[in-house]
Coordinates of C-alpha atoms in Angstrom, one line a residue:
M1082 CA -39.6 -29.8 -53.1
I1083 CA -36.7 -29.3 -55.6
L1084 CA -34.2 -28.7 -52.7
K1085 CA -33.5 -32.3 -51.7
N1086 CA -32.2 -31.7 -48.2
I1087 CA -34.2 -28.7 -47.1
R1088 CA -35.3 -30.5 -43.8
Q1089 CA -31.8 -31.2 -42.8
L1090 CA -30.6 -27.7 -43.5
A1091 CA -33.5 -25.9 -41.8
R1092 CA -31.9 -25.9 -38.3
T1093 CA -33.5 -22.6 -37.3
D1094 CA -36.7 -20.7 -38.3
L1095 CA -34.5 -18.2 -40.1
R1096 CA -32.7 -20.8 -42.1
E1097 CA -36.0 -22.4 -43.0
D1098 CA -37.3 -19.0 -44.3
A1099 CA -34.2 -18.5 -46.4
L1100 CA -34.5 -22.1 -47.8
L1101 CA -38.1 -21.6 -48.7
I1102 CA -37.2 -18.4 -50.6
A1103 CA -34.5 -20.3 -52.5
E1104 CA -37.0 -23.1 -53.2
A1105 CA -39.3 -20.6 -54.7
G1106 CA -36.5 -19.6 -57.0
Y1107 CA -35.9 -23.2 -58.1
E1108 CA -39.7 -23.7 -58.6
S1109 CA -39.7 -20.8 -61.0
I1110 CA -37.2 -22.4 -63.4
D1111 CA -38.9 -25.8 -63.8
I1112 CA -37.7 -26.3 -67.4
A1113 CA -40.6 -28.5 -68.5
K1114 CA -43.1 -26.0 -67.1
I1115 CA -41.4 -23.1 -68.8
F1116 CA -41.6 -24.7 -72.2
R1117 CA -45.2 -25.9 -71.7
E1118 CA -46.1 -22.3 -70.9
K1119 CA -44.0 -20.6 -73.7
L1120 CA -44.8 -23.0 -76.5
D1121 CA -47.9 -21.2 -77.7
L1122 CA -49.4 -23.7 -80.2
E1123 CA -53.0 -23.3 -81.3
D1124 CA -54.7 -24.8 -84.4
G1125 CA -51.4 -25.7 -85.9
V1126 CA -49.9 -22.2 -85.5
L1127 CA -46.9 -21.6 -83.2
S1128 CA -46.7 -18.1 -81.9
A1129 CA -43.4 -16.6 -80.6
G1130 CA -41.6 -13.4 -80.6
G1131 CA -44.6 -11.5 -82.1
K1132 CA -44.6 -13.8 -85.1
R1133 CA -46.9 -16.7 -86.2
F1134 CA -45.5 -19.9 -87.7
R1135 CA -48.1 -22.0 -89.5
L1136 CA -46.6 -25.5 -89.2
D1137 CA -48.4 -27.0 -92.2
K1138 CA -46.6 -24.3 -94.3
Y1139 CA -43.3 -26.1 -93.9
E1140 CA -42.2 -29.3 -95.7
R1141 CA -40.2 -30.4 -92.7
I1142 CA -39.7 -29.5 -89.0
F1143 CA -36.5 -30.1 -87.2
V1144 CA -35.5 -29.6 -83.5
V1145 CA -32.0 -29.1 -82.3
G1146 CA -30.9 -28.0 -78.8
V1147 CA -27.8 -27.4 -76.8
G1148 CA -27.0 -26.7 -73.2
K1149 CA -28.0 -27.8 -69.7
G1150 CA -31.7 -28.7 -69.6
S1151 CA -32.0 -28.8 -73.4
A1152 CA -32.9 -32.5 -73.4
L1153 CA -35.9 -32.1 -71.1
A1154 CA -36.9 -29.0 -73.1
A1155 CA -36.7 -31.0 -76.3
L1156 CA -38.9 -33.7 -74.8
T1157 CA -41.5 -31.1 -74.0
V1158 CA -41.3 -29.6 -77.5
E1159 CA -41.7 -33.0 -79.0
R1160 CA -44.8 -33.8 -76.9
T1161 CA -46.3 -30.4 -77.6
L1162 CA -45.9 -30.5 -81.3
G1163 CA -46.3 -34.2 -81.6
A1164 CA -43.5 -36.5 -82.7
A1165 CA -45.2 -37.2 -86.0
R1166 CA -44.7 -33.5 -87.0
I1167 CA -40.9 -33.7 -86.4
S1168 CA -38.7 -35.0 -89.2
D1169 CA -35.4 -35.2 -87.2
G1170 CA -33.5 -33.5 -84.4
A1171 CA -30.7 -33.8 -81.9
V1172 CA -29.7 -32.2 -78.6
I1173 CA -26.5 -32.1 -76.5
D1174 CA -26.9 -32.0 -72.8
I1175 CA -25.3 -33.4 -69.6
H1176 CA -28.5 -35.5 -69.2
R1177 CA -30.6 -37.5 -71.6
A1178 CA -34.4 -37.6 -72.1
K1179 CA -36.6 -40.3 -73.6
T1180 CA -37.5 -38.6 -76.8
K1181 CA -38.8 -40.4 -79.9
K1182 CA -37.6 -38.3 -82.9
I1183 CA -35.0 -36.2 -81.3
K1184 CA -31.7 -37.9 -80.6
C1185 CA -30.1 -37.0 -77.2
F1186 CA -26.4 -36.9 -76.8
K1187 CA -24.7 -36.8 -73.4
G1188 CA -21.8 -34.4 -73.4
T1189 CA -19.3 -32.9 -71.0
H1190 CA -19.3 -29.6 -69.1
P1191 CA -17.6 -27.2 -68.3
L1192 CA -14.8 -28.4 -70.5
P1193 CA -15.4 -29.5 -74.1
S1194 CA -14.5 -33.0 -75.3
D1195 CA -14.4 -35.3 -78.3
A1196 CA -17.9 -36.6 -77.3
N1197 CA -19.2 -33.0 -77.6
R1198 CA -17.6 -32.7 -81.0
V1199 CA -19.1 -35.9 -82.3
A1200 CA -22.5 -34.7 -81.2
T1201 CA -22.0 -31.3 -82.7
D1202 CA -21.0 -32.8 -86.0
H1203 CA -24.3 -34.8 -86.0
I1204 CA -26.2 -31.5 -85.5
I1205 CA -24.2 -29.8 -88.2
N1206 CA -25.1 -32.6 -90.6
I1207 CA -28.8 -31.9 -89.9
L1208 CA -28.3 -28.1 -90.4
E1209 CA -26.4 -28.5 -93.7
N1210 CA -29.4 -30.4 -95.2
L1211 CA -32.0 -27.7 -94.5
N1212 CA -33.7 -25.7 -97.2
E1213 CA -35.9 -22.7 -97.5
N1214 CA -39.1 -24.8 -97.0
D1215 CA -37.9 -26.1 -93.6
L1216 CA -38.6 -24.9 -90.1
L1217 CA -35.8 -25.3 -87.5
I1218 CA -36.7 -25.0 -83.8
T1219 CA -33.6 -24.5 -81.7
I1220 CA -33.3 -24.7 -77.9
I1221 CA -30.4 -22.6 -76.6
C1222 CA -29.5 -23.1 -72.9
G1223 CA -26.6 -22.1 -70.7
G1224 CA -23.6 -24.5 -71.0
G1225 CA -23.9 -24.7 -74.8
S1226 CA -20.5 -22.9 -75.2
A1227 CA -18.7 -26.1 -74.1
L1228 CA -21.3 -28.7 -75.1
F1229 CA -21.6 -27.3 -78.6
S1230 CA -18.0 -27.9 -79.9
R1231 CA -16.8 -27.3 -83.4
P1232 CA -13.5 -25.6 -83.1
A1233 CA -11.7 -24.1 -86.1
G1234 CA -8.3 -25.7 -86.4
L1235 CA -8.1 -26.7 -82.7
T1236 CA -8.3 -30.1 -81.0
S1237 CA -10.6 -30.8 -78.1
L1238 CA -7.6 -30.9 -75.8
E1239 CA -6.5 -27.4 -76.9
M1240 CA -10.1 -26.2 -76.3
Q1241 CA -10.0 -27.7 -72.8
F1242 CA -6.8 -25.9 -72.1
I1243 CA -8.1 -22.5 -73.3
S1244 CA -11.3 -22.9 -71.3
S1245 CA -9.5 -24.1 -68.2
V1246 CA -7.0 -21.2 -68.2
L1247 CA -9.7 -18.6 -68.5
L1248 CA -11.9 -20.2 -65.9
R1249 CA -9.1 -20.4 -63.4
A1250 CA -8.0 -16.9 -64.1
G1251 CA -11.4 -15.5 -63.1
A1252 CA -12.3 -14.3 -66.6
T1253 CA -15.9 -13.1 -67.0
I1254 CA -18.4 -15.1 -69.0
Q1255 CA -18.4 -12.4 -71.6
E1256 CA -14.7 -12.6 -72.0
I1257 CA -14.7 -16.4 -72.1
N1258 CA -17.5 -16.5 -74.7
T1259 CA -15.9 -13.9 -76.9
I1260 CA -12.8 -16.1 -77.2
R1261 CA -15.0 -19.1 -77.8
K1262 CA -16.9 -17.4 -80.6
H1263 CA -13.7 -16.7 -82.5
V1264 CA -12.2 -20.2 -82.4
S1265 CA -15.5 -21.8 -83.3
L1266 CA -17.5 -22.6 -86.5
I1267 CA -20.8 -23.0 -84.7
H1268 CA -20.9 -20.1 -82.2
G1269 CA -21.2 -16.4 -82.8
G1270 CA -23.9 -16.9 -85.4
G1271 CA -22.3 -20.0 -86.9
L1272 CA -25.5 -22.1 -86.4
A1273 CA -27.4 -19.5 -88.3
K1274 CA -25.0 -19.7 -91.2
Y1275 CA -25.2 -23.5 -91.3
A1276 CA -29.1 -23.4 -91.1
Y1277 CA -29.6 -20.7 -93.9
P1278 CA -31.9 -20.5 -95.8
A1279 CA -34.3 -22.3 -93.4
T1280 CA -36.7 -20.5 -91.1
V1281 CA -35.3 -20.6 -87.6
L1282 CA -37.3 -20.1 -84.3
S1283 CA -34.8 -20.1 -81.4
Y1284 CA -36.0 -20.4 -77.8
I1285 CA -33.3 -19.0 -75.4
I1286 CA -32.8 -19.5 -71.7
S1287 CA -30.2 -17.0 -70.4
D1288 CA -27.5 -17.7 -67.9
V1289 CA -25.6 -14.5 -68.7
P1290 CA -25.8 -11.5 -66.4
G1291 CA -27.7 -8.8 -68.2
D1292 CA -29.3 -11.4 -70.5
D1293 CA -27.3 -10.5 -73.6
I1294 CA -28.5 -13.3 -75.9
S1295 CA -25.5 -13.0 -78.1
M1296 CA -23.5 -14.4 -75.1
V1297 CA -25.8 -17.2 -74.1
S1298 CA -24.1 -20.4 -75.2
S1299 CA -21.9 -18.0 -77.2
G1300 CA -24.8 -16.9 -79.4
P1301 CA -25.1 -19.6 -82.1
T1302 CA -28.2 -18.0 -83.7
V1303 CA -27.4 -14.3 -83.0
L1304 CA -25.5 -11.8 -85.2
D1305 CA -22.2 -11.3 -83.3
T1306 CA -21.1 -7.8 -82.3
T1307 CA -17.7 -8.8 -81.0
T1308 CA -14.7 -9.0 -83.4
K1309 CA -11.6 -11.1 -83.9
A1310 CA -9.6 -8.2 -82.7
S1311 CA -11.5 -8.0 -79.4
A1312 CA -11.0 -11.7 -78.9
E1313 CA -7.3 -11.3 -79.5
Q1314 CA -7.1 -8.6 -76.9
I1315 CA -8.7 -10.8 -74.3
A1316 CA -6.3 -13.6 -75.1
K1317 CA -3.4 -11.3 -74.6
K1318 CA -4.9 -10.0 -71.3
Y1319 CA -4.9 -13.6 -69.9
D1320 CA -1.5 -14.6 -71.4
L1321 CA -3.0 -17.3 -73.6
P1322 CA -0.5 -18.8 -76.1
H1323 CA -1.0 -17.8 -79.7
I1324 CA -4.4 -18.9 -81.0
E1325 CA -5.5 -18.6 -84.6
M1326 CA -8.7 -16.7 -84.4
I1327 CA -11.5 -16.5 -87.0
E1328 CA -14.1 -13.8 -87.7
T1329 CA -17.7 -14.7 -86.9
P1330 CA -20.4 -14.4 -89.7
K1331 CA -21.2 -10.7 -90.2
D1332 CA -23.4 -11.0 -93.3
E1333 CA -26.9 -10.0 -92.1
H1334 CA -28.6 -12.2 -94.7
Y1335 CA -27.8 -15.3 -92.7
F1336 CA -30.0 -13.9 -89.9
M1337 CA -33.0 -12.6 -92.0
H1338 CA -35.2 -15.7 -91.2
I1339 CA -34.2 -16.1 -87.6
T1340 CA -36.5 -15.3 -84.6
N1341 CA -34.7 -15.3 -81.3
V1342 CA -37.0 -15.4 -78.2
L1343 CA -35.8 -15.1 -74.6
I1344 CA -38.1 -17.3 -72.5
A1345 CA -36.4 -17.4 -69.1
S1346 CA -33.6 -15.8 -67.2
G1347 CA -32.4 -15.1 -63.7
G1348 CA -34.7 -12.1 -63.4
Q1349 CA -37.8 -14.3 -63.1
T1350 CA -36.0 -16.3 -60.3
V1351 CA -35.4 -13.1 -58.4
D1352 CA -39.1 -12.1 -58.9
A1353 CA -40.3 -15.5 -57.6
M1354 CA -38.0 -15.3 -54.6
A1355 CA -39.2 -11.7 -53.9
K1356 CA -42.8 -12.9 -53.9
K1357 CA -42.1 -15.7 -51.4
A1358 CA -40.1 -13.4 -49.2
R1359 CA -43.0 -11.0 -49.0
Q1360 CA -45.3 -13.9 -48.1
L1361 CA -43.0 -14.8 -45.3
G1362 CA -43.1 -11.3 -43.9
Y1363 CA -39.7 -10.0 -45.2
E1364 CA -39.1 -6.9 -47.3
P1365 CA -37.6 -8.1 -50.6
V1366 CA -34.7 -6.0 -51.8
V1367 CA -33.1 -6.7 -55.2
Y1368 CA -29.4 -6.4 -54.8
S1369 CA -28.7 -7.2 -58.5
K1370 CA -30.2 -9.0 -61.5
S1371 CA -26.8 -9.0 -63.2
L1372 CA -24.5 -10.0 -60.4
S1373 CA -20.8 -10.3 -61.2
G1374 CA -17.5 -9.8 -59.5
L1375 CA -15.3 -12.0 -57.4
A1376 CA -17.2 -14.5 -55.2
K1377 CA -15.0 -13.7 -52.2
E1378 CA -16.0 -10.1 -52.4
V1379 CA -19.7 -10.5 -53.3
G1380 CA -20.4 -12.6 -50.1
P1381 CA -19.1 -10.0 -47.7
A1382 CA -20.7 -7.1 -49.7
M1383 CA -24.2 -8.7 -49.5
A1384 CA -23.7 -9.7 -45.8
H1385 CA -23.0 -6.0 -45.0
K1386 CA -25.8 -4.7 -47.1
V1387 CA -28.8 -6.6 -45.7
K1388 CA -30.9 -4.8 -43.1
P1389 CA -33.2 -6.2 -40.4
G1390 CA -36.4 -7.7 -41.8
Q1391 CA -35.0 -7.8 -45.3
A1392 CA -34.4 -10.5 -47.9
L1393 CA -31.6 -9.4 -50.1
L1394 CA -31.8 -11.1 -53.5
A1395 CA -29.5 -11.4 -56.5
C1396 CA -28.8 -13.5 -59.6
G1397 CA -25.9 -13.6 -61.9
E1398 CA -22.4 -15.2 -62.0
T1399 CA -19.4 -14.5 -59.8
Q1400 CA -15.8 -15.4 -60.6
V1401 CA -13.2 -17.3 -58.7
I1402 CA -9.4 -17.0 -59.2
V1403 CA -8.0 -20.4 -58.6
S1404 CA -4.6 -20.0 -57.0
R1405 CA -4.0 -23.7 -56.2
P1406 CA -5.6 -27.1 -56.8
G1407 CA -8.7 -27.7 -54.7
K1408 CA -12.3 -28.6 -54.7
G1409 CA -15.2 -26.1 -54.5
G1410 CA -17.2 -23.6 -56.5
R1411 CA -18.1 -20.0 -56.8
N1412 CA -21.4 -20.4 -54.8
Q1413 CA -19.6 -22.1 -52.0
D1414 CA -17.1 -19.3 -52.0
V1415 CA -19.8 -16.7 -51.8
V1416 CA -21.3 -18.4 -48.7
L1417 CA -18.0 -19.0 -46.9
S1418 CA -16.6 -15.6 -47.6
A1419 CA -19.7 -14.0 -46.1
I1420 CA -19.6 -15.9 -42.8
P1421 CA -17.2 -13.5 -40.9
Y1422 CA -19.5 -10.6 -41.8
L1423 CA -22.9 -12.2 -41.0
S1424 CA -24.7 -10.8 -38.0
P1425 CA -26.0 -13.5 -35.5
D1426 CA -29.5 -13.1 -36.9
S1427 CA -28.7 -13.5 -40.6
V1428 CA -28.5 -16.4 -43.2
I1429 CA -27.0 -16.6 -46.7
I1430 CA -27.6 -19.0 -49.5
S1431 CA -25.9 -19.1 -52.8
A1432 CA -26.9 -21.7 -55.3
A1433 CA -26.3 -22.8 -58.9
S1434 CA -29.6 -23.0 -60.8
D1435 CA -28.7 -26.2 -62.5
G1436 CA -27.6 -27.9 -59.2
K1437 CA -23.9 -28.1 -60.1
D1438 CA -21.6 -25.6 -58.5
N1439 CA -18.5 -26.8 -60.3
V1440 CA -18.8 -30.1 -58.3
D1441 CA -21.9 -32.2 -57.6
V1442 CA -23.5 -29.8 -55.1
A1443 CA -25.8 -26.9 -55.8
G1444 CA -24.2 -24.5 -53.4
G1445 CA -24.3 -23.8 -49.7
I1446 CA -26.0 -22.1 -46.7
A1447 CA -24.5 -20.5 -43.6
D1448 CA -25.7 -18.3 -40.7
G1449 CA -24.1 -16.0 -38.2
T1450 CA -24.7 -18.3 -35.2
W1451 CA -24.7 -22.0 -35.8
S1452 CA -22.1 -21.9 -38.6
V1453 CA -19.8 -19.7 -36.6
Q1454 CA -20.0 -22.0 -33.6
Q1455 CA -19.4 -25.1 -35.7
L1456 CA -16.4 -23.5 -37.5
A1457 CA -14.8 -22.7 -34.1
K1458 CA -15.6 -26.1 -32.7
K1459 CA -14.0 -27.9 -35.7
R1460 CA -11.2 -25.3 -36.0
L1461 CA -12.1 -24.3 -39.5
D1462 CA -11.4 -20.9 -41.1
P1463 CA -13.8 -20.0 -43.9
T1464 CA -11.5 -17.2 -45.2
I1465 CA -8.6 -19.7 -45.5
A1466 CA -10.9 -22.2 -47.2
V1467 CA -11.7 -19.7 -49.9
K1468 CA -8.1 -18.6 -50.3
E1469 CA -6.9 -22.1 -50.6
N1470 CA -9.8 -23.3 -52.9
V1471 CA -11.0 -25.9 -50.5
G1472 CA -14.5 -24.6 -49.9
F1473 CA -16.1 -28.0 -50.6
N1474 CA -14.4 -29.7 -47.7
T1475 CA -15.3 -27.0 -45.2
L1476 CA -19.0 -26.9 -46.1
H1477 CA -19.1 -30.7 -46.2
R1478 CA -17.8 -30.8 -42.6
L1479 CA -20.6 -28.3 -41.6
R1480 CA -23.1 -30.5 -43.5
D1481 CA -24.3 -27.3 -45.2
H1482 CA -24.3 -28.2 -48.9
L1483 CA -27.4 -27.8 -51.0
F1484 CA -28.6 -30.6 -53.2
I1485 CA -31.5 -30.6 -55.8
N1486 CA -33.4 -33.5 -57.1
K1487 CA -34.7 -32.2 -60.4
V1488 CA -33.4 -30.9 -63.7
T1489 CA -34.0 -27.1 -63.8
A1490 CA -33.3 -24.4 -66.2
N1491 CA -29.8 -23.0 -66.2
I1492 CA -30.1 -19.3 -65.4
S1493 CA -26.7 -19.2 -63.7
D1494 CA -26.7 -18.5 -59.9
F1495 CA -28.8 -16.8 -57.3
V1496 CA -28.1 -15.5 -53.8
V1497 CA -30.5 -15.0 -50.8
V1498 CA -29.5 -13.1 -47.6
V1499 CA -32.1 -12.9 -44.9
K1500 CA -31.9 -10.9 -41.7
G1501 CA -34.3 -11.4 -38.8
K1502 CA -36.7 -8.7 -37.8
Q1503 CA -35.7 -6.6 -34.8
A1504 CA -37.9 -6.8 -31.7

C-alpha cells in the first residue's frame, strides 16, 4: 500500500472505502511504472509522440530532468536504455536516486535556492555543448519551476520573495508560472533554446489543471504563448515591487526538433479512482479534472454536491490565501472546510499526489460523524483553523493526516468524497 497509515485511518467501513479509492489513485501514479510503460524501446528504436527515434543514429544521448519524481524517472530511463548508451545527464529533484551516468542533485521546493541554481547551471553546461547529432531526453515533472532556477538578473533570495508573495496571496499556478517564465533564462522555452540544434524528446508529467504543458514546470521545452506584458500585469495585480522582466524565446526554429509527450496527469488518477469506486459499489461522479479555486470554498462545495451512493472525484490545484503565519496546506484546508457541511454518512479525503501538502503530510481525511464528535470533544473549530492557517495542528490532534511511503508522480492534488448508500 502506498498510503502508509491506511489501517489507522480506516475507523469505519465508509472511511476504509474512501481510503481504498484514494489508494487506487496513488497506485496509478507509480512513477517508475509510468516510465516503464511509456518508454517504448524496441530493437534500438524509441517510439514516442508518433515519432521514431533510432538511437544508433545519434552520436551521443543525454538525459536531463527536473521536478519532483524526476530522479526516479531518470533511473528508470537509464535502466531501460542501458547506462552504456548515455553519455551524460543530470536531474534536479527533492530526492536522489542511485543512477550511474545521470547525476542527481537534491534541490529545494517550493522556494528556489542557491543549491537549485548550482544544479541548473550544471544542466545548462550540458545543454550548451549539444550539437545537431545529439539526442536529448528530458523529464519534466511538476515542481520544476522552483527546482530549475536560472533567474535573469535576480538573486535566489529575490526569487524566493517573489514566489512567497504569490503563493501567500493565492495566485493561480498559471499566474505564478507566467511570472516565473519572464524572470528566467531556462523556463518558457529557455531549455529548448539552450539545447538547439539537438533533437529533443521531452516526457512531461502534468501537475497543472487542464494539462497545459506550457505551464508544467513553466514550460522549459515549449514555445511560450504568454508575454512580458502579461507577466507585468500579473505582477501589478499582486503588488509586487518592480521586477525587470524579459521576453521568452519566440523564434520557432528553436522548437523545430522538439517532441513534447504528455505521459501522465491528474486525469488518469481520477479514472483509476472511478474504477475502484465502481468495484466497491459506488457510482463514480467526476466533479472536475481541472479543479481550482480557494480550498476553503472547494471543500464545502464538494460536500454539498455528493449524493447517496456516490464517490465524487476531482483533481487539480486549489489556492490558499495566507492571512497570518501558521502551519498547514491546501489539502488540509479542503478537508477541514468541508467538515461543517458533511452529512453523518459521508467522508472526504484531499491529498497531494507527491505526499507533501506544503508540510510533511500528504493531506487529510474527515467524516461527518467521528470527526465532528472529536472536534467537539477537543473544543476545536475547523472553520477557525482554516481562517487562522493552523490546519495542521487541528488534523494532527484528530490523528487524521495522510502519509505515503513511496515516491509517486506529481500530478498535483486529488479529492474523494464518498457518501453512504441509503437503506
